PDB file of C-alpha atoms in Angstrom:
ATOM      1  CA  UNK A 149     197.040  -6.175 -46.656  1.00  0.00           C
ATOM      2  CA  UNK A 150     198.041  -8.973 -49.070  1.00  0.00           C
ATOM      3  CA  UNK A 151     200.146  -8.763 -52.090  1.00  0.00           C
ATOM      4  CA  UNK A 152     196.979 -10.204 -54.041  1.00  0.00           C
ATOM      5  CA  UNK A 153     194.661  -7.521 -52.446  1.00  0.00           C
ATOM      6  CA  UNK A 154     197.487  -4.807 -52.876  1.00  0.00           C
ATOM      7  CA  UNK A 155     197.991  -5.514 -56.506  1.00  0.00           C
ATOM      8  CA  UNK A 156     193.932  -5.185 -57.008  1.00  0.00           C
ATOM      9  CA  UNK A 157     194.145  -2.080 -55.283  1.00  0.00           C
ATOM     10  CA  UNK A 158     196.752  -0.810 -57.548  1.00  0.00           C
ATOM     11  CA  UNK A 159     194.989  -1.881 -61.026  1.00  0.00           C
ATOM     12  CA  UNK A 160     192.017  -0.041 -59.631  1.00  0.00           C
ATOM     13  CA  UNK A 161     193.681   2.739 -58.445  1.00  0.00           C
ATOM     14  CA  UNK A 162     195.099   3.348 -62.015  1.00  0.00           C
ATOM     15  CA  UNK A 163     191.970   2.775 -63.513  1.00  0.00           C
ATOM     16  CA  UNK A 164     190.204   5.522 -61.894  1.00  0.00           C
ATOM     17  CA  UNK A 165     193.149   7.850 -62.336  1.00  0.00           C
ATOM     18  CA  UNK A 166     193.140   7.245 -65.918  1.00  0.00           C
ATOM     19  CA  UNK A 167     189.167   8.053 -66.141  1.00  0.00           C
ATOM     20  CA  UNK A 168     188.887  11.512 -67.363  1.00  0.00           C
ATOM     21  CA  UNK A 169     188.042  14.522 -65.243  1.00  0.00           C
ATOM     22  CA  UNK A 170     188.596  18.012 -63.960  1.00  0.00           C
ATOM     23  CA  UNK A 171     191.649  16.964 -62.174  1.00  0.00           C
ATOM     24  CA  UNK A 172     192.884  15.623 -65.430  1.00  0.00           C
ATOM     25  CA  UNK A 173     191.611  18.899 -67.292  1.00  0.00           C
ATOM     26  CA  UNK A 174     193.061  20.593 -64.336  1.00  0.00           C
ATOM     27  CA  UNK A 175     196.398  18.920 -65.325  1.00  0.00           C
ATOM     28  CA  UNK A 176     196.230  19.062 -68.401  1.00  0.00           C
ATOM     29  CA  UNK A 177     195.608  23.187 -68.720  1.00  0.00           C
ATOM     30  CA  UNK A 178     198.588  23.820 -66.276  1.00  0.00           C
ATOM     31  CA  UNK A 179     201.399  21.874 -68.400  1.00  0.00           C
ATOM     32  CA  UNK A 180     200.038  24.038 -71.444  1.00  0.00           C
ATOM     33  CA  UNK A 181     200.154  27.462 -69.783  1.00  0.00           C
ATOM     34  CA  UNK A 182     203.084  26.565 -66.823  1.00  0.00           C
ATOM     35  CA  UNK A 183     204.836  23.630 -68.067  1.00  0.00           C
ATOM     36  CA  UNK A 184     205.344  20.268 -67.328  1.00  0.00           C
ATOM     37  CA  UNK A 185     206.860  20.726 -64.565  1.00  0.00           C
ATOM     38  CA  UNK A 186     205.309  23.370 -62.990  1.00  0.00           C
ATOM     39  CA  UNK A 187     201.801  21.256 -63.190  1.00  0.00           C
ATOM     40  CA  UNK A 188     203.348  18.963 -60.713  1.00  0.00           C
ATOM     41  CA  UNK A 189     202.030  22.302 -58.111  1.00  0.00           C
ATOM     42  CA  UNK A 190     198.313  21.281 -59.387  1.00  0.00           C
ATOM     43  CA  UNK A 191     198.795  17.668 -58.914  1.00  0.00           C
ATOM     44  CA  UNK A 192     200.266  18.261 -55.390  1.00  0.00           C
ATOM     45  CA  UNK A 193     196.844  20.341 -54.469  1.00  0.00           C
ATOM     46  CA  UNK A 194     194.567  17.715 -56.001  1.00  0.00           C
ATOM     47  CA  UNK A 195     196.181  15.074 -54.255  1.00  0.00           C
ATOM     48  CA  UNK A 196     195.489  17.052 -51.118  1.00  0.00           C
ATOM     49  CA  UNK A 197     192.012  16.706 -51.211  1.00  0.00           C
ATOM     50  CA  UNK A 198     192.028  13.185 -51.972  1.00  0.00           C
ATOM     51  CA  UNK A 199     194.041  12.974 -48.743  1.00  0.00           C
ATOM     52  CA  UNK A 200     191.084  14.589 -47.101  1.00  0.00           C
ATOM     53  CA  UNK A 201     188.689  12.671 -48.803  1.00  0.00           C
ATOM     54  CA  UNK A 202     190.021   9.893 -47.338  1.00  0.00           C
ATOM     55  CA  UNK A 203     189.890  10.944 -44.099  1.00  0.00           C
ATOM     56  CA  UNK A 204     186.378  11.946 -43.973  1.00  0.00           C
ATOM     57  CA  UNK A 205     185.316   8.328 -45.492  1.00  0.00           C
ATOM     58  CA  UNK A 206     187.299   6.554 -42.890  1.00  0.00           C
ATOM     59  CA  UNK A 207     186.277   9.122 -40.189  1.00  0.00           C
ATOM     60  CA  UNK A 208     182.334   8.031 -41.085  1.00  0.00           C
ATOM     61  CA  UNK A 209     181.930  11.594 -42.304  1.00  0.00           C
ATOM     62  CA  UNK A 210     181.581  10.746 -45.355  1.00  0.00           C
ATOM     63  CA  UNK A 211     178.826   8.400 -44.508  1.00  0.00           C
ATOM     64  CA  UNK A 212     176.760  11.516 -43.272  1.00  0.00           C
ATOM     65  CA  UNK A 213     177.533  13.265 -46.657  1.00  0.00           C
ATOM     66  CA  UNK A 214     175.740  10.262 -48.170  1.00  0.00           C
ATOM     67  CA  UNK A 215     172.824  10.157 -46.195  1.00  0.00           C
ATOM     68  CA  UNK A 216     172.106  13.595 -46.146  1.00  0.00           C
ATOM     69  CA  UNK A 217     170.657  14.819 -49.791  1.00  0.00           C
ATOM     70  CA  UNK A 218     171.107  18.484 -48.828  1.00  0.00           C
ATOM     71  CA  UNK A 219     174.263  18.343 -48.012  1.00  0.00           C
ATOM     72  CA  UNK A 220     175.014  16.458 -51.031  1.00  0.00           C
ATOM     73  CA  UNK A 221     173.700  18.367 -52.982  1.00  0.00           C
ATOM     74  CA  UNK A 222     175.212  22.011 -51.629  1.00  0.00           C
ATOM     75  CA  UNK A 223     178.755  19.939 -52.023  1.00  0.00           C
ATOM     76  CA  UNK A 224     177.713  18.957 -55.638  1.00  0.00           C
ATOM     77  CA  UNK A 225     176.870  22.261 -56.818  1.00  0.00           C
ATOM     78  CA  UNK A 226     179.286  24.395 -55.058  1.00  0.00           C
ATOM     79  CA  UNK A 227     182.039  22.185 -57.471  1.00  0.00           C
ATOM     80  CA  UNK A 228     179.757  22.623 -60.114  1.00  0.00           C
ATOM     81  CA  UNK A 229     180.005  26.249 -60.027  1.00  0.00           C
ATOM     82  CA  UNK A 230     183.290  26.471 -59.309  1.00  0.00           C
ATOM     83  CA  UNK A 231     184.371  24.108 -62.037  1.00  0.00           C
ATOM     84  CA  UNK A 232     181.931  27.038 -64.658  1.00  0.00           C
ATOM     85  CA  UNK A 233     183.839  29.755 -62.815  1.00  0.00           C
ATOM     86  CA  UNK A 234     187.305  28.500 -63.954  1.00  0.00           C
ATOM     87  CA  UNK A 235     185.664  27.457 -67.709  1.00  0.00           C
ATOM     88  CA  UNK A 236     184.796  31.055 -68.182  1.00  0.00           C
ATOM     89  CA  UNK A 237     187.515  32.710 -66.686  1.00  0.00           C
ATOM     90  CA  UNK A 238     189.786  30.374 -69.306  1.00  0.00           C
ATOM     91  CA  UNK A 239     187.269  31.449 -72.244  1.00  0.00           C
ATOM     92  CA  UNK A 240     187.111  34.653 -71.269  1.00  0.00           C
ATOM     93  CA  UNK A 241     190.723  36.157 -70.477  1.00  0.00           C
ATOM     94  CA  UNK A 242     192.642  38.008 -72.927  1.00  0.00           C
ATOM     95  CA  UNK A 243     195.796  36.595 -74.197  1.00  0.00           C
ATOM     96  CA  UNK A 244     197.607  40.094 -75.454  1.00  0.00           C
ATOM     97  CA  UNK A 245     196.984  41.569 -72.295  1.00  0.00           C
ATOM     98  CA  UNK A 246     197.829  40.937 -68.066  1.00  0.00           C
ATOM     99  CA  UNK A 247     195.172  38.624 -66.466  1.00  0.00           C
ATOM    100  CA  UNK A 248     193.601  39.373 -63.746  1.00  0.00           C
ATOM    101  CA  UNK A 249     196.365  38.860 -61.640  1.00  0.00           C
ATOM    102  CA  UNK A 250     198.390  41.382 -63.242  1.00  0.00           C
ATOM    103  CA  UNK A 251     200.509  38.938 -65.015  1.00  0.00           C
ATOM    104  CA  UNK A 252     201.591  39.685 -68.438  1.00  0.00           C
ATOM    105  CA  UNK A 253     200.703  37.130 -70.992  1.00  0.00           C
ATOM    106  CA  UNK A 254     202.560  34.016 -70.822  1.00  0.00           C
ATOM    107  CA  UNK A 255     203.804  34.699 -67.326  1.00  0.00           C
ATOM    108  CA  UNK A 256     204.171  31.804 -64.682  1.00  0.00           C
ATOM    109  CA  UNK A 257     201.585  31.328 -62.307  1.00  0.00           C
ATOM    110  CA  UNK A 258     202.945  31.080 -58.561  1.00  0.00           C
ATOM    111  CA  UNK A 259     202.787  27.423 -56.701  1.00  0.00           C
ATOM    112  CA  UNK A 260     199.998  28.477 -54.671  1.00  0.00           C
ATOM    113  CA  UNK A 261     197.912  29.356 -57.009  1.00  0.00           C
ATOM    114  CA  UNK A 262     198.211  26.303 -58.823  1.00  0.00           C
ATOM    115  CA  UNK A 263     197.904  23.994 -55.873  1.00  0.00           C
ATOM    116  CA  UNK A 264     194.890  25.977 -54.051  1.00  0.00           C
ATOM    117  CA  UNK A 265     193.206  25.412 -57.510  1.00  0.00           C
ATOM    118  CA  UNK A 266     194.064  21.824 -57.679  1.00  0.00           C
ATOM    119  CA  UNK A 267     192.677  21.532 -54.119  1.00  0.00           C
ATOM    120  CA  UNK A 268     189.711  23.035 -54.754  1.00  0.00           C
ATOM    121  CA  UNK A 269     188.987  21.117 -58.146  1.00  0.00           C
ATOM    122  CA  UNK A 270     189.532  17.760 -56.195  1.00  0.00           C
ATOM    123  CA  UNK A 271     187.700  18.779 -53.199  1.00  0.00           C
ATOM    124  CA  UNK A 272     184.611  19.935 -54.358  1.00  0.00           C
ATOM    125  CA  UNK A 273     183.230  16.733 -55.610  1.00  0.00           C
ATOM    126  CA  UNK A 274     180.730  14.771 -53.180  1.00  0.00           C
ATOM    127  CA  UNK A 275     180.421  11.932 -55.664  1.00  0.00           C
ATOM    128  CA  UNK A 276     184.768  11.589 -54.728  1.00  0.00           C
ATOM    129  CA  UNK A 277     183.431  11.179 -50.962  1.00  0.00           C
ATOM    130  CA  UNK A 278     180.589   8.658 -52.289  1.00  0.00           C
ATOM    131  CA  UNK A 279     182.787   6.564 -54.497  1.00  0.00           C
ATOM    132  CA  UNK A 280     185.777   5.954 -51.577  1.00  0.00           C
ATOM    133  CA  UNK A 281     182.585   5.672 -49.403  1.00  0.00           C
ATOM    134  CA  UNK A 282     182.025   2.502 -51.704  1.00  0.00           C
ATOM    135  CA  UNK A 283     185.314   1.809 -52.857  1.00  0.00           C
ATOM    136  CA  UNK A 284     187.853   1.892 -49.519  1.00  0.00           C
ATOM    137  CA  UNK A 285     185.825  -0.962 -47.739  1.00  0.00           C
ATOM    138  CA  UNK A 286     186.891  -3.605 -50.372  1.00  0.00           C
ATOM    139  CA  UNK A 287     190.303  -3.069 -49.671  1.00  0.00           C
ATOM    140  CA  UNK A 288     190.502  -2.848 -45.587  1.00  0.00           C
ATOM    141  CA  UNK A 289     190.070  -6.351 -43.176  1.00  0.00           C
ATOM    142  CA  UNK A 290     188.317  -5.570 -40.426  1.00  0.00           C
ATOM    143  CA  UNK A 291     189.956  -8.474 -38.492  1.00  0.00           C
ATOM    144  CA  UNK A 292     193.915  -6.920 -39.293  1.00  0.00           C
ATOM    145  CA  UNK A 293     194.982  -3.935 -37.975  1.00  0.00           C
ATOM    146  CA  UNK A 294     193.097  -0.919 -39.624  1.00  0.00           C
ATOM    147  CA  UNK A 295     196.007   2.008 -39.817  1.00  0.00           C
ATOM    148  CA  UNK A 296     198.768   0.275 -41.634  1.00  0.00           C
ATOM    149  CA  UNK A 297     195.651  -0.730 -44.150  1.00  0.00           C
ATOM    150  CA  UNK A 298     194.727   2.826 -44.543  1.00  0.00           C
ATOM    151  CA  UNK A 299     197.907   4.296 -44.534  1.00  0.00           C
ATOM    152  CA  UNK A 300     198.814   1.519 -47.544  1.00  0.00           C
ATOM    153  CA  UNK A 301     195.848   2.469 -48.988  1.00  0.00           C
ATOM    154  CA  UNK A 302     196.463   6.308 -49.214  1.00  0.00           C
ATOM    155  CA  UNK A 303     200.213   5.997 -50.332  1.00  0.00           C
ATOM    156  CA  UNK A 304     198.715   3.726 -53.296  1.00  0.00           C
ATOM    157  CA  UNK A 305     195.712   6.271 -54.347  1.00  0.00           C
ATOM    158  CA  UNK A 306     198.110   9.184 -54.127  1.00  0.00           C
ATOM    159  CA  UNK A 307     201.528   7.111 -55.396  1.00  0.00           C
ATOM    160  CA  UNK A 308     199.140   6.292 -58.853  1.00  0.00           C
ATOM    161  CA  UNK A 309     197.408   9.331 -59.358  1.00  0.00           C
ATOM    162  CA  UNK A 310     200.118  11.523 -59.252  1.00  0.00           C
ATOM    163  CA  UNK A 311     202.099   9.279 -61.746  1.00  0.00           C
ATOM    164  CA  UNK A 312     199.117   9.302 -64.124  1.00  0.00           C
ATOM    165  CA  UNK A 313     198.577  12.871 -64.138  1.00  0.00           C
ATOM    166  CA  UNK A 314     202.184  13.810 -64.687  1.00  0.00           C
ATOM    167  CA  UNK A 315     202.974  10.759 -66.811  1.00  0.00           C
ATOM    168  CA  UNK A 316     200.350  10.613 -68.518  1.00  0.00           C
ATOM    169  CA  UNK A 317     197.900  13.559 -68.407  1.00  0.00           C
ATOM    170  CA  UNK A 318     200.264  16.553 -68.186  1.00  0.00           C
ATOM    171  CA  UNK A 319     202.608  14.382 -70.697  1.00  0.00           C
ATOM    172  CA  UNK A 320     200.419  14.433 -73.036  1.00  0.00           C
ATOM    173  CA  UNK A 321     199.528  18.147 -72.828  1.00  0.00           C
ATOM    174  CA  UNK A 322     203.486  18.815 -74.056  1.00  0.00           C
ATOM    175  CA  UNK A 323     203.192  18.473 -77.518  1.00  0.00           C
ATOM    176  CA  UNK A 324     201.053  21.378 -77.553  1.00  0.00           C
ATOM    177  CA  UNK A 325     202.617  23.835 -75.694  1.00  0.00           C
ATOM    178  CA  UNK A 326     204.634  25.230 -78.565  1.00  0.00           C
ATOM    179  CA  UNK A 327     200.647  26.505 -79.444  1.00  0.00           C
ATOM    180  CA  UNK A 328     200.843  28.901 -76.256  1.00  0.00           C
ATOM    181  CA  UNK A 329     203.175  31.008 -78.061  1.00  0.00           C
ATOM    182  CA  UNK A 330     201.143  33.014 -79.796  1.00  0.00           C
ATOM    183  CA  UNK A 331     197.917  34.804 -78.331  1.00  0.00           C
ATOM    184  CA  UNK A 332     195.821  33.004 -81.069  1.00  0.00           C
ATOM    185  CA  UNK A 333     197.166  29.888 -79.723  1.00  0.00           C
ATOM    186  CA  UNK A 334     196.720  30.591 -75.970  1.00  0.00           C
ATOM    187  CA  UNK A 335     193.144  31.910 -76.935  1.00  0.00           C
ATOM    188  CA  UNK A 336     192.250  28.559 -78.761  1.00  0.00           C
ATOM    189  CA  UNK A 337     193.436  26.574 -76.132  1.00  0.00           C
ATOM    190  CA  UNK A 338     192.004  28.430 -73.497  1.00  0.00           C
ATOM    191  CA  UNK A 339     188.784  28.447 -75.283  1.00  0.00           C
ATOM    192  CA  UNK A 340     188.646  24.747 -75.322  1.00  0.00           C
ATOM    193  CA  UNK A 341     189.968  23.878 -71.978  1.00  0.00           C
ATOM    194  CA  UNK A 342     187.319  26.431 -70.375  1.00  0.00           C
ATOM    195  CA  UNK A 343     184.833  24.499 -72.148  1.00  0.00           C
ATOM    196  CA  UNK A 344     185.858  21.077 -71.039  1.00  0.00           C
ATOM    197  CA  UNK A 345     185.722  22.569 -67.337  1.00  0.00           C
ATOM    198  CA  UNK A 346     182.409  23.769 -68.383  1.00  0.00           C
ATOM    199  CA  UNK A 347     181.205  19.962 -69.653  1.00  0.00           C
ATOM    200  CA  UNK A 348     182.431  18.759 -66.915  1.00  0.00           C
ATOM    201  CA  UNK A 349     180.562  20.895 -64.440  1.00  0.00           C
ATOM    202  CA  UNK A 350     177.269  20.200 -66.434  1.00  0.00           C
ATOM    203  CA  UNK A 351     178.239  15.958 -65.969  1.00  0.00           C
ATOM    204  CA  UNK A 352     178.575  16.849 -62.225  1.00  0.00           C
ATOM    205  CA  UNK A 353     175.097  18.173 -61.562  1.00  0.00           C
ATOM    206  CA  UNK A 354     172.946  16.017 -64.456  1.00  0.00           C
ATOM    207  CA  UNK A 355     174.704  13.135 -64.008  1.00  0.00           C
ATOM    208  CA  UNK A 356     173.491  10.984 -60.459  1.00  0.00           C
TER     209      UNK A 356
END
């Protein structure tokens, strides 16, 4: 891969990073209720599933996911659901009293948690599958060797993402986080984070 091509690459990678989302909600709701930190757990699960993304599109499964409108379509509204599961879970949980985990209000969330989510938000998303689908093939020659291209190619998309959602998307949730103090303030954040999941979810199954 050439510098030239490798510098495109890495002014679109940023660009889509920097396109809001539910990895960026994602983000943004676990440097609020964990910390800055802590959210880089989230990141490290989303980033995951753009790992297997990637490995479906250049396996040419992703070109069956595609094809097939069923399959598509069970993908689409599986993340969909998921996406209104976590929106009303955040509306709905009480602030003054243990979650549902039997944490007390305020209480760190393990790493697991937080990266199995981040996993999950990432990889239930077809339309992910359909835009590398579109998107990788610009980047790889077919007359160079095709590993090192990939492997360049995944260490970019995973190198800018997780600099944009920690710089950037999780950064930006800091100033806040003074508002999770109170129960009022963990409520109203909640409240509006669980909707965003909520919007997005709605984007994700009107939006083709």
């Amino acid at each position: 891969m050439s510098l030239t091509v490798w510098l495109s690459l890495l002014a679109a990678c940023a660009v889509i990073s920097l396109t809001p989302g539910a990895g960026a909600i994602n983000t943004m709701t676990n440097a609020l209720t964990q910390g800055w930190r802590r959210s880089l757990w989230g990141i490290l699960g989303q980033n995951i599933a753009l790992i297997v993304h990637i490995v479906i599109v250049a396996a040419g499964v992703g070109l069956l996911v595609a094809r097939s409108p069923i399959l598509f379509s069970a993908i689409r509204y599986a993340g969909a659901a998921y996406l209104v599961y976590l929106g009303v879970r955040l509306i709905l949980i009480r602030t003054d009293a243990p979650d549902d985990e039997g944490r007390p209000p305020g209480a760190p969330e393990s790493a697991w948690s937080m990266l199995r989510r981040g996993f999950w938000v990432n990889m239930l998303n077809p339309k992910a599958i359909v835009f590398y689908l579109a998107f990788m093939p610009q980047f790889i020659s077919l007359d160079q060797p095709q590993l090192p291209q990939y492997a360049i190619f995944l260490a970019t998309s995973l190198g800018v993402d997780t600099a944009i959602m920690w710089g950037f998307f999780a950064a930006a949730a800091r100033p806040f986080r003074s508002a999770t103090r109170t129960p009022r303030g963990r409520k109203t954040l909640n409240s509006v984070f669980g909707a965003l999941f909520i919007v997005v979810a709605a984007l994700l199954v009107l939006v083709h």
